[in-house]
CSV table of C-alpha atoms in Angstrom, one decimal:
chain,number,residue,atom,x,y,z
A,1,MET,CA,-24.6,-72.8,20.0
A,2,GLU,CA,-24.7,-69.5,21.8
A,3,SER,CA,-28.0,-67.7,22.3
A,4,ILE,CA,-29.0,-64.8,20.0
A,5,ILE,CA,-30.5,-61.5,21.1
A,6,LEU,CA,-33.1,-60.4,18.6
A,7,GLY,CA,-34.2,-56.8,18.1
A,8,LEU,CA,-31.6,-55.2,20.3
A,9,ASP,CA,-30.2,-53.1,17.5
A,10,ASP,CA,-33.6,-51.7,16.5
A,11,ILE,CA,-35.6,-51.3,19.6
A,12,ASP,CA,-38.9,-49.7,18.6
A,13,ASN,CA,-40.2,-47.6,21.5
A,14,VAL,CA,-43.1,-45.2,21.3
A,15,GLU,CA,-41.9,-41.7,20.5
A,16,VAL,CA,-42.6,-39.0,23.1
A,17,GLU,CA,-44.6,-37.0,20.5
A,18,GLU,CA,-47.1,-39.9,20.3
A,19,LEU,CA,-47.9,-40.0,24.0
A,20,GLU,CA,-51.2,-38.6,25.2
A,21,THR,CA,-50.1,-37.9,28.7
A,22,GLU,CA,-47.0,-36.7,30.7
A,23,ASP,CA,-47.5,-39.6,33.1
A,24,VAL,CA,-46.1,-42.8,31.8
A,25,ASN,CA,-46.2,-46.3,33.3
A,26,LEU,CA,-43.7,-48.7,31.8
A,27,ILE,CA,-44.3,-52.4,32.1
A,28,HIS,CA,-41.6,-54.8,31.0
A,29,LEU,CA,-43.0,-58.3,30.7
A,30,GLY,CA,-40.4,-61.1,30.2
A,31,ILE,CA,-42.1,-64.4,29.1
A,32,ASP,CA,-40.5,-67.8,29.4
A,33,CYS,CA,-41.2,-69.7,26.2
A,34,SER,CA,-39.1,-72.8,27.0
A,35,SER,CA,-40.2,-76.3,26.1
A,36,SER,CA,-41.3,-77.1,29.6
A,37,MET,CA,-44.3,-74.8,29.0
A,38,THR,CA,-45.5,-77.0,26.1
A,39,GLY,CA,-48.6,-78.2,28.0
A,40,PHE,CA,-49.7,-74.6,28.6
A,41,LYS,CA,-49.1,-73.2,25.1
A,42,SER,CA,-52.8,-72.6,24.3
A,43,MET,CA,-53.5,-71.3,27.8
A,44,MET,CA,-50.6,-68.9,27.7
A,45,ASN,CA,-52.0,-67.4,24.5
A,46,LYS,CA,-55.4,-67.0,26.0
A,47,GLU,CA,-54.0,-65.5,29.2
A,48,LEU,CA,-51.9,-63.0,27.2
A,49,GLU,CA,-55.0,-62.0,25.2
A,50,LYS,CA,-57.0,-61.5,28.4
A,51,PHE,CA,-54.2,-59.5,29.9
A,52,LYS,CA,-54.1,-57.2,26.9
A,53,LEU,CA,-57.9,-56.8,26.9
A,54,GLU,CA,-58.3,-56.0,30.6
A,55,ILE,CA,-55.3,-53.6,30.7
A,56,GLY,CA,-56.5,-51.9,27.5
A,57,GLY,CA,-60.0,-51.5,29.1
A,58,SER,CA,-58.7,-49.9,32.3
A,59,SER,CA,-59.0,-46.1,33.0
A,60,ALA,CA,-55.2,-45.7,33.0
A,61,SER,CA,-54.6,-47.6,29.7
A,62,ASP,CA,-53.4,-44.4,27.9
A,63,GLN,CA,-50.6,-44.1,30.4
A,64,ILE,CA,-49.3,-47.7,30.0
A,65,LEU,CA,-46.6,-48.8,27.7
A,66,ILE,CA,-45.6,-52.4,27.6
A,67,ALA,CA,-42.5,-54.1,26.3
A,68,ARG,CA,-42.7,-57.9,25.9
A,69,SER,CA,-39.5,-60.0,25.9
A,70,ASN,CA,-39.8,-63.6,24.9
A,71,PHE,CA,-37.0,-66.0,26.0
A,72,SER,CA,-36.2,-69.6,25.2
A,73,ASP,CA,-33.1,-70.6,23.2
A,74,ASP,CA,-32.7,-66.9,22.2
A,75,LEU,CA,-34.0,-63.6,23.5
A,76,GLU,CA,-36.5,-61.6,21.5
A,77,ILE,CA,-36.6,-58.2,23.1
A,78,GLY,CA,-39.4,-55.8,22.3
A,79,GLY,CA,-39.8,-52.0,22.6
A,80,TYR,CA,-42.3,-50.1,24.7
A,81,GLN,CA,-45.6,-49.8,22.8
A,82,LYS,CA,-49.2,-48.9,23.6
A,83,VAL,CA,-51.3,-51.7,25.0
A,84,VAL,CA,-53.3,-52.1,21.7
A,85,ASP,CA,-50.0,-53.1,20.0
A,86,LEU,CA,-49.1,-55.8,22.5
A,87,GLU,CA,-48.5,-59.2,20.7
A,88,THR,CA,-50.3,-62.1,22.4
A,89,ASP,CA,-48.9,-65.1,20.4
A,90,TYR,CA,-46.9,-67.7,22.3
A,91,ILE,CA,-44.2,-69.6,20.4
A,92,LEU,CA,-42.1,-72.2,22.2
A,93,GLY,CA,-38.4,-72.9,22.0
A,94,GLN,CA,-36.3,-75.3,24.0
A,95,MET,CA,-33.9,-73.6,26.5
A,96,THR,CA,-34.1,-70.7,29.0
A,97,VAL,CA,-32.0,-67.5,28.6
A,98,LEU,CA,-33.3,-66.0,31.8
A,99,TYR,CA,-30.2,-64.0,32.8
A,100,ASP,CA,-29.8,-62.5,29.3
A,101,THR,CA,-33.4,-61.4,29.5
A,102,ILE,CA,-32.9,-59.7,32.9
A,103,VAL,CA,-29.6,-58.0,31.9
A,104,ASN,CA,-30.7,-56.7,28.5
A,105,GLY,CA,-34.3,-56.0,29.4
A,106,SER,CA,-33.3,-53.8,32.4
A,107,THR,CA,-30.7,-52.0,30.4
A,108,GLU,CA,-33.3,-51.1,27.7
A,109,MET,CA,-35.8,-50.0,30.3
A,110,LEU,CA,-33.3,-47.7,32.0
A,111,LYS,CA,-32.4,-46.1,28.7
A,112,TYR,CA,-36.0,-45.4,27.8
A,113,ILE,CA,-36.8,-44.0,31.3
A,114,ASP,CA,-33.9,-41.6,31.0
A,115,GLU,CA,-35.0,-40.6,27.5
A,116,LEU,CA,-38.6,-39.9,28.7
A,117,LYS,CA,-37.5,-38.0,31.8
A,118,SER,CA,-35.1,-35.9,29.8
A,119,GLN,CA,-38.2,-34.7,27.9
A,120,GLY,CA,-40.2,-33.8,31.0
A,121,MET,CA,-42.2,-37.0,31.4
A,122,ARG,CA,-43.1,-38.4,34.8
A,123,VAL,CA,-42.3,-42.1,34.7
A,124,ASN,CA,-43.1,-45.1,36.9
A,125,ALA,CA,-42.0,-48.6,35.9
A,126,VAL,CA,-42.5,-52.3,36.6
A,127,PHE,CA,-39.9,-54.9,35.5
A,128,ALA,CA,-41.7,-58.3,35.5
A,129,ILE,CA,-40.5,-61.8,34.7
A,130,PHE,CA,-42.6,-64.9,34.3
A,131,SER,CA,-40.7,-68.2,34.3
A,132,ASP,CA,-41.2,-71.9,35.2
A,133,GLY,CA,-37.6,-72.8,35.6
A,134,GLU,CA,-33.9,-72.0,35.9
A,135,ASP,CA,-31.5,-70.5,33.4
A,136,THR,CA,-30.0,-73.0,31.0
A,137,LYS,CA,-28.3,-71.1,28.2
A,138,SER,CA,-27.5,-67.4,28.9
A,139,LYS,CA,-24.3,-65.7,28.0
A,140,SER,CA,-24.9,-63.5,31.1
A,141,SER,CA,-24.1,-64.8,34.6
A,142,ILE,CA,-26.3,-64.9,37.6
A,143,SER,CA,-24.1,-62.2,39.2
A,144,GLU,CA,-24.8,-59.9,36.2
A,145,ALA,CA,-28.5,-60.6,36.5
A,146,LYS,CA,-28.4,-59.8,40.3
A,147,GLN,CA,-26.5,-56.5,39.6
A,148,SER,CA,-29.1,-55.5,37.0
A,149,ILE,CA,-32.0,-56.0,39.5
A,150,LEU,CA,-30.0,-54.3,42.2
A,151,GLU,CA,-29.7,-51.2,39.9
A,152,LEU,CA,-33.5,-51.3,39.2
A,153,ASN,CA,-34.2,-51.5,42.9
A,154,LYS,CA,-31.9,-48.6,43.6
A,155,ARG,CA,-33.8,-46.6,41.0
A,156,GLU,CA,-37.1,-47.4,42.8
A,157,ILE,CA,-38.4,-49.4,39.9
A,158,ILE,CA,-40.7,-52.2,40.9
A,159,THR,CA,-39.1,-55.6,40.3
A,160,ALA,CA,-41.6,-58.5,40.1
A,161,TYR,CA,-41.0,-62.2,39.5
A,162,MET,CA,-43.6,-64.8,38.9
A,163,GLU,CA,-42.4,-68.3,39.8
A,164,PHE,CA,-44.6,-70.9,38.1
A,165,GLY,CA,-44.1,-74.4,39.4
A,166,SER,CA,-41.6,-76.1,41.8
A,167,VAL,CA,-38.5,-75.8,39.6
A,168,ALA,CA,-38.8,-72.0,39.5
A,169,ALA,CA,-39.3,-71.8,43.3
A,170,GLY,CA,-36.8,-69.4,44.9
A,171,MET,CA,-35.4,-67.9,41.7
A,172,GLY,CA,-36.9,-64.5,42.1
A,173,THR,CA,-35.6,-64.1,45.6
A,174,LYS,CA,-32.2,-65.5,44.6
A,175,ILE,CA,-31.7,-62.9,41.9
A,176,GLY,CA,-33.0,-60.0,44.1
A,177,PHE,CA,-36.5,-59.3,42.9
A,178,ARG,CA,-38.4,-57.5,45.7
A,179,ASN,CA,-41.9,-58.8,44.7
A,180,VAL,CA,-42.2,-62.6,44.2
A,181,LEU,CA,-45.4,-64.4,43.3
A,182,LYS,CA,-45.2,-68.2,43.8
A,183,THR,CA,-47.7,-70.8,42.5
A,184,GLY,CA,-47.8,-74.5,41.7
A,185,GLY,CA,-47.7,-75.7,38.2
A,186,SER,CA,-51.3,-76.3,37.3
A,187,GLY,CA,-53.5,-74.6,34.7
A,188,ASP,CA,-55.7,-73.1,37.4
A,189,GLU,CA,-52.7,-71.6,39.1
A,190,LEU,CA,-51.4,-70.2,35.8
A,191,ARG,CA,-54.7,-68.4,35.3
A,192,GLN,CA,-54.6,-67.2,38.8
A,193,MET,CA,-51.1,-65.9,38.4
A,194,PHE,CA,-52.0,-63.8,35.3
A,195,GLY,CA,-55.1,-62.6,37.0
A,196,ILE,CA,-53.0,-61.2,39.9
A,197,LEU,CA,-50.5,-59.7,37.5
A,198,THR,CA,-53.3,-57.9,35.5
A,199,THR,CA,-54.9,-56.6,38.7
A,200,SER,CA,-51.6,-55.5,40.1
A,201,VAL,CA,-50.6,-53.6,36.9
A,202,ILE,CA,-53.9,-51.8,36.7
A,203,GLN,CA,-53.9,-50.9,40.3
A,204,HIS,CA,-50.3,-49.6,40.2
A,205,SER,CA,-51.0,-47.5,37.1
A,206,GLN,CA,-54.1,-45.9,38.7
A,207,LEU,CA,-52.4,-44.7,41.9
A,208,SER,CA,-51.6,-41.0,42.1
A,209,VAL,CA,-48.8,-42.0,44.5
A,210,PRO,CA,-47.0,-45.2,43.3
A,211,SER,CA,-47.1,-48.2,45.7
A,212,GLN,CA,-44.0,-49.2,47.6
A,213,ASP,CA,-41.5,-51.1,45.5
A,214,ASP,CA,-42.0,-54.2,47.7
A,215,ASP,CA,-45.8,-54.2,47.6
A,216,PHE,CA,-46.8,-54.7,44.0
A,217,PHE,CA,-48.8,-57.9,43.8
A,218,VAL,CA,-52.3,-57.6,45.1
């Protein structure tokens, strides 16, 4: 059975009138929810809650909008919302539609960036993916995923890939992400990875001049 992309026809992004600043930091967070993450289900929920709490408590939180995309057998793509509205539940599936997430997530990010800029907003963006494995079910090809990341890189959008465990090793570089964070597959390393992600997002959002697009993880 082919994968399904959920939410694509009714993406719910924050309206410009609702924004409290003209400086906007967009964060796309693609989360691997495949069955190989079963042993980390509870921990992932806790790490997402901690991520939300710490980002929400930062001085730049009013400038940050986060879109969360969950991928396993299907892709559930979310719109850009304020940090307080970030969902932290973690529901597992079986397969991994990694390429579909990259292709569709990057397309929606670029659409929203163009919309914001057309209305006078200053926009910086981070396109991040967390995964512990390889693609197993996407309609999209790896070449399409590479082209999507190439376009983001050309637009000076930070592309960040978190490779959790040995099966995921090399995927970020293979697809063309400029920032790759590699760890083993233990619980301690998972916590460390999300800690680095949180610190990196906060630091990036607080900079008056954005960091280089190949120097995101701190």
